[in-house]
Coordinates of C-alpha atoms in Angstrom, one line a residue:
M1 CA 23.4 1.0 139.5
S2 CA 20.0 1.1 141.1
H3 CA 17.7 -1.8 141.1
E4 CA 15.4 0.2 138.6
D5 CA 18.4 0.8 136.1
T6 CA 19.6 -2.8 136.5
A7 CA 16.1 -4.1 135.4
M8 CA 16.4 -2.1 132.1
T9 CA 19.5 -3.6 130.9
C10 CA 19.4 -6.2 128.0
E11 CA 20.4 -9.2 130.0
L12 CA 19.9 -12.8 128.7
G13 CA 17.6 -15.2 130.5
Q14 CA 14.1 -14.8 132.1
P15 CA 12.8 -11.4 132.7
T16 CA 12.4 -10.6 136.3
P17 CA 9.0 -9.5 137.9
T18 CA 10.6 -5.9 138.2
E19 CA 11.4 -5.8 134.4
T20 CA 8.0 -7.2 133.4
Y21 CA 6.4 -4.4 135.6
H22 CA 8.6 -1.6 134.1
Y23 CA 7.8 -2.7 130.5
G24 CA 4.2 -2.6 131.6
V25 CA 4.5 0.9 132.8
M26 CA 6.2 2.0 129.4
R27 CA 3.3 0.3 127.5
R28 CA 0.7 2.3 129.4
A29 CA 2.5 5.5 128.8
I30 CA 2.7 4.8 125.2
D31 CA -1.1 4.0 125.2
L32 CA -1.7 7.3 126.8
I33 CA 0.2 9.1 124.2
D34 CA -1.4 7.2 121.4
A35 CA -4.9 8.0 122.6
G36 CA -4.2 11.6 122.2
G37 CA -2.0 12.6 125.1
A38 CA 1.0 14.0 123.3
D39 CA 0.6 17.2 125.2
L40 CA 0.7 15.6 128.7
T41 CA 3.3 17.0 131.0
L42 CA 6.0 14.9 132.5
E43 CA 4.3 15.4 135.9
E44 CA 0.8 14.3 134.5
L45 CA 2.3 11.2 132.8
A46 CA 4.3 10.3 136.0
S47 CA 1.1 10.7 138.1
R48 CA -0.9 8.4 135.9
M49 CA 1.9 5.8 136.2
G50 CA 1.8 6.3 140.0
M51 CA 5.5 7.5 140.1
S52 CA 7.4 10.5 141.0
A53 CA 8.3 12.7 137.9
A54 CA 12.1 12.0 138.6
H55 CA 11.6 8.1 138.8
F56 CA 9.5 8.2 135.7
Q57 CA 11.8 10.3 133.8
R58 CA 14.9 8.0 134.6
L59 CA 13.0 4.8 134.0
F60 CA 11.6 6.0 130.5
S61 CA 14.8 7.3 129.6
A62 CA 16.6 4.0 130.4
W63 CA 14.1 2.1 128.5
V64 CA 13.8 4.2 125.3
G65 CA 17.1 6.1 125.1
V66 CA 15.6 9.6 125.2
S67 CA 13.3 11.7 127.5
P68 CA 9.6 11.2 127.6
K69 CA 9.0 14.7 125.9
R70 CA 11.3 13.9 123.1
Y71 CA 9.6 10.5 122.6
Q72 CA 6.1 12.3 122.8
Q73 CA 7.1 14.2 119.7
Y74 CA 7.4 11.0 117.6
L75 CA 4.9 8.5 119.2
T76 CA 1.8 10.1 117.8
L77 CA -0.9 8.7 115.3
G78 CA 0.3 11.0 112.6
H79 CA 3.9 10.1 112.8
A80 CA 3.8 7.5 110.0
K81 CA 2.5 10.2 107.6
T82 CA 5.2 12.6 108.7
L83 CA 7.8 10.0 108.1
L84 CA 6.5 9.4 104.5
Q85 CA 6.8 13.1 104.0
E86 CA 10.2 13.7 105.4
R87 CA 12.0 10.3 105.6
F88 CA 10.7 8.2 102.7
T89 CA 13.3 6.5 100.9
T90 CA 13.4 5.1 97.3
L91 CA 14.6 1.7 97.0
D92 CA 16.9 1.0 94.0
A93 CA 16.4 -2.3 92.7
S94 CA 20.0 -3.0 91.9
H95 CA 20.7 -2.3 95.5
A96 CA 17.7 -3.9 97.0
V97 CA 18.0 -7.2 95.2
G98 CA 21.8 -7.4 94.7
L99 CA 22.9 -6.7 98.2
S100 CA 26.5 -8.2 98.8
G101 CA 25.6 -9.8 101.9
S102 CA 28.3 -7.8 103.8
G103 CA 28.9 -4.2 104.8
R104 CA 27.3 -1.7 106.9
L105 CA 23.6 -1.6 107.0
H106 CA 21.4 0.6 109.3
D107 CA 23.4 1.1 112.3
L108 CA 24.7 -2.3 112.6
F109 CA 27.3 -4.5 110.9
L110 CA 25.1 -7.2 109.3
R111 CA 26.3 -10.2 107.6
W112 CA 23.7 -12.5 106.2
E113 CA 23.3 -15.6 103.9
A114 CA 20.2 -17.0 102.7
M115 CA 19.1 -20.6 102.9
S116 CA 18.9 -22.3 99.5
P117 CA 15.5 -23.3 98.2
G118 CA 16.3 -26.9 98.7
E119 CA 17.2 -26.3 102.4
F120 CA 13.9 -24.4 102.9
A121 CA 11.7 -27.2 101.4
R122 CA 13.2 -29.5 104.2
K123 CA 11.5 -27.4 106.8
G124 CA 14.7 -27.2 109.0
A125 CA 15.5 -30.9 108.7
G126 CA 19.2 -31.3 109.8
L127 CA 19.4 -27.7 111.4
Q128 CA 20.3 -27.3 115.1
I129 CA 18.6 -24.0 116.1
R130 CA 19.8 -22.6 119.6
Y131 CA 17.5 -20.1 121.4
G132 CA 17.1 -18.0 124.6
W133 CA 14.8 -15.3 126.0
I134 CA 16.0 -11.8 126.3
D135 CA 14.9 -8.6 127.6
S136 CA 14.9 -6.2 124.8
P137 CA 13.8 -2.5 124.4
F138 CA 10.5 -3.8 123.0
G139 CA 9.6 -6.3 125.7
A140 CA 10.6 -9.9 126.1
A141 CA 12.0 -11.4 122.9
L142 CA 12.6 -15.0 121.8
V143 CA 15.9 -15.1 119.8
M144 CA 16.9 -18.0 117.7
A145 CA 20.2 -18.8 115.8
T146 CA 21.8 -21.5 113.7
D147 CA 25.6 -21.8 113.5
R148 CA 25.5 -19.3 110.6
G149 CA 23.6 -16.6 112.4
L150 CA 20.4 -15.3 113.9
C151 CA 17.4 -16.9 112.1
G152 CA 14.5 -15.7 114.4
I153 CA 13.5 -12.8 116.7
G154 CA 9.9 -12.7 118.0
F155 CA 8.4 -10.3 120.6
A156 CA 5.9 -11.3 123.4
A157 CA 4.7 -7.8 124.1
E158 CA 1.3 -8.5 122.6
S159 CA 1.5 -12.3 122.6
T160 CA 2.1 -15.0 125.2
R161 CA 5.6 -16.6 125.3
E162 CA 3.8 -19.9 124.3
D163 CA 2.5 -18.2 121.2
V164 CA 5.8 -16.7 120.2
W165 CA 7.4 -20.0 120.7
A166 CA 4.9 -21.9 118.6
D167 CA 5.0 -19.2 115.8
L168 CA 8.8 -19.4 115.4
T169 CA 9.3 -23.2 115.9
G170 CA 6.3 -23.9 113.5
R171 CA 8.2 -22.1 110.7
W172 CA 10.9 -24.9 110.8
P173 CA 9.2 -27.9 112.3
E174 CA 11.8 -30.5 111.5
A175 CA 14.6 -28.7 113.2
E176 CA 16.2 -29.3 116.5
F177 CA 15.8 -26.6 119.1
I178 CA 18.4 -26.5 121.9
E179 CA 18.0 -23.9 124.8
E180 CA 21.4 -22.3 125.0
P181 CA 21.3 -18.5 125.6
D182 CA 25.0 -18.2 125.8
A183 CA 25.3 -19.5 122.0
V184 CA 23.3 -16.5 120.8
A185 CA 24.6 -13.9 123.3
P186 CA 27.2 -12.3 121.0
W187 CA 24.7 -11.6 118.4
V188 CA 22.2 -10.5 120.7
Q189 CA 24.6 -8.1 122.2
A190 CA 25.3 -6.6 118.7
A191 CA 21.6 -6.6 117.7
F192 CA 20.1 -4.6 120.6
R193 CA 23.2 -2.8 121.9
Q194 CA 24.7 -1.9 118.4
Q195 CA 28.0 -3.4 119.3
G196 CA 30.1 -5.7 117.1
E197 CA 28.9 -7.7 114.1
T198 CA 25.5 -9.5 113.9
R199 CA 25.1 -12.4 111.5
L200 CA 21.8 -13.3 110.0
H201 CA 20.7 -16.5 108.5
L202 CA 17.7 -15.9 106.3
I203 CA 15.3 -19.0 106.1
G204 CA 12.5 -18.4 104.0
A205 CA 11.2 -19.0 100.4
P206 CA 13.0 -17.3 97.4
F207 CA 10.2 -14.5 97.0
Q208 CA 10.3 -13.9 100.8
I209 CA 13.9 -13.5 100.9
K210 CA 13.9 -11.0 98.1
V211 CA 11.5 -8.9 100.1
W212 CA 13.6 -9.3 103.2
E213 CA 16.7 -8.2 101.2
A214 CA 14.8 -5.0 100.2
L215 CA 13.9 -4.3 103.9
L216 CA 17.5 -4.6 104.7
A217 CA 18.1 -1.5 102.3
I218 CA 15.9 0.8 104.4
P219 CA 18.2 3.1 106.5
S220 CA 17.5 3.5 110.2
G221 CA 15.0 6.3 110.8
Q222 CA 13.6 6.1 107.3
V223 CA 10.5 4.3 105.8
T224 CA 9.4 3.1 102.6
T225 CA 6.0 1.6 101.2
Y226 CA 4.9 -1.9 100.3
S227 CA 4.3 -0.8 96.6
E228 CA 8.0 0.7 96.6
I229 CA 9.3 -2.7 97.9
A230 CA 7.2 -4.5 95.1
Q231 CA 8.7 -2.2 92.6
A232 CA 12.2 -2.8 93.8
I233 CA 12.1 -6.5 93.7
G234 CA 10.8 -6.5 90.0
H235 CA 7.2 -7.4 91.0
P236 CA 5.4 -4.0 90.9
R237 CA 1.8 -5.7 91.0
A238 CA 2.7 -8.0 93.8
V239 CA 1.9 -5.6 96.5
R240 CA -0.3 -7.9 98.7
A241 CA 2.2 -10.8 98.3
V242 CA 4.9 -8.4 99.4
G243 CA 2.8 -7.5 102.5
T244 CA 2.4 -11.0 103.4
A245 CA 6.2 -11.6 103.0
V246 CA 6.9 -8.7 105.2
G247 CA 4.5 -10.2 107.8
R248 CA 6.5 -13.5 107.6
N249 CA 9.9 -11.9 108.4
P250 CA 11.3 -14.0 111.1
V251 CA 13.9 -11.8 112.3
S252 CA 12.1 -8.6 113.3
W253 CA 13.9 -5.4 114.2
L254 CA 17.1 -6.6 112.4
I255 CA 15.2 -7.1 109.1
P256 CA 13.2 -3.9 109.7
C257 CA 9.7 -4.8 108.5
H258 CA 8.5 -2.1 110.8
R259 CA 9.8 0.5 108.3
A260 CA 7.3 -0.6 105.6
L261 CA 4.1 1.6 105.6
R262 CA 1.1 2.0 103.5
K263 CA 1.0 4.7 100.7
S264 CA -1.7 6.5 102.7
G265 CA 0.6 6.9 105.7
G266 CA -1.2 4.1 107.6
L267 CA 1.0 1.8 109.6
G268 CA -0.2 -1.1 107.8
G269 CA 0.0 -4.5 109.9
Y270 CA 2.7 -5.9 112.3
H271 CA 3.1 -9.5 113.1
W272 CA 4.0 -8.8 116.7
G273 CA 1.4 -6.0 117.2
L274 CA 0.9 -2.4 116.1
P275 CA 2.0 -1.0 119.5
V276 CA 5.5 -2.8 118.9
K277 CA 5.7 -1.2 115.4
R278 CA 4.8 2.2 116.7
A279 CA 7.3 2.0 119.5
M280 CA 10.1 0.8 117.1
L281 CA 9.5 3.7 114.6
A282 CA 9.5 6.3 117.4
W283 CA 12.5 4.8 119.2
E284 CA 14.5 5.0 115.9
A285 CA 13.3 8.5 115.0
A286 CA 13.9 9.9 118.5
R287 CA 17.4 8.4 118.9
L288 CA 18.3 9.7 115.4
D289 CA 17.5 13.2 116.3
A290 CA 18.9 13.0 119.9

């Protein structure tokens, strides 16, 4: 395996300078396509990245799982509208709110349990939360877990690591945080490599957890709307509150808040930055059709 390929693997620990550089290259390529460069040839994209076409193709395919050309078909400003037209899913309330907590969801085995309201009110008091930084397909990610499962995933693509750390730890200020990457490794492997079982521990207010349960019902490669989620959880007029709860999802990617769009076809917001949301939607759609 080459040095370039090694840098693209999802290893635990601090990203190397090469990993950081490669992610920056991918981000610049995405920005070019977002700016209207969907018709750029492989050679033109590679030239703008300062690479040979062969090197750029290999690096891009390792990062996203498909070729630059296939990715370009999905990473466009109009992709959200296309998704709503072709891959919109209607959430049935009985399934969205009454999930069993086990079984196959999306492309992964997810087992989850929610913290009780009383536990949530204690702001993490008595909880030990282990954490580690990983290199994910969407940049450096901070992953956190209790002994019951993953409770936090935050991305540093648009923010500093310090900001991501402050964001996640601020949600459970009374918890004890222990740096122990090996403790979260098995769930991390399942989460990003789609191998084995991933356990989730949902830490949130009751209304937030209902919204996150509804998000878990959206299949990979499909999307829904904030109003559809509000309808599914029995609060059809609470679209704004649903949007806030979606934004407070602490386990990004696995609880797929990136699959929630506006009725108009707009992307809506995304806590870790809209470029990350676009990348996630395009990554899923491209791999689904690969």
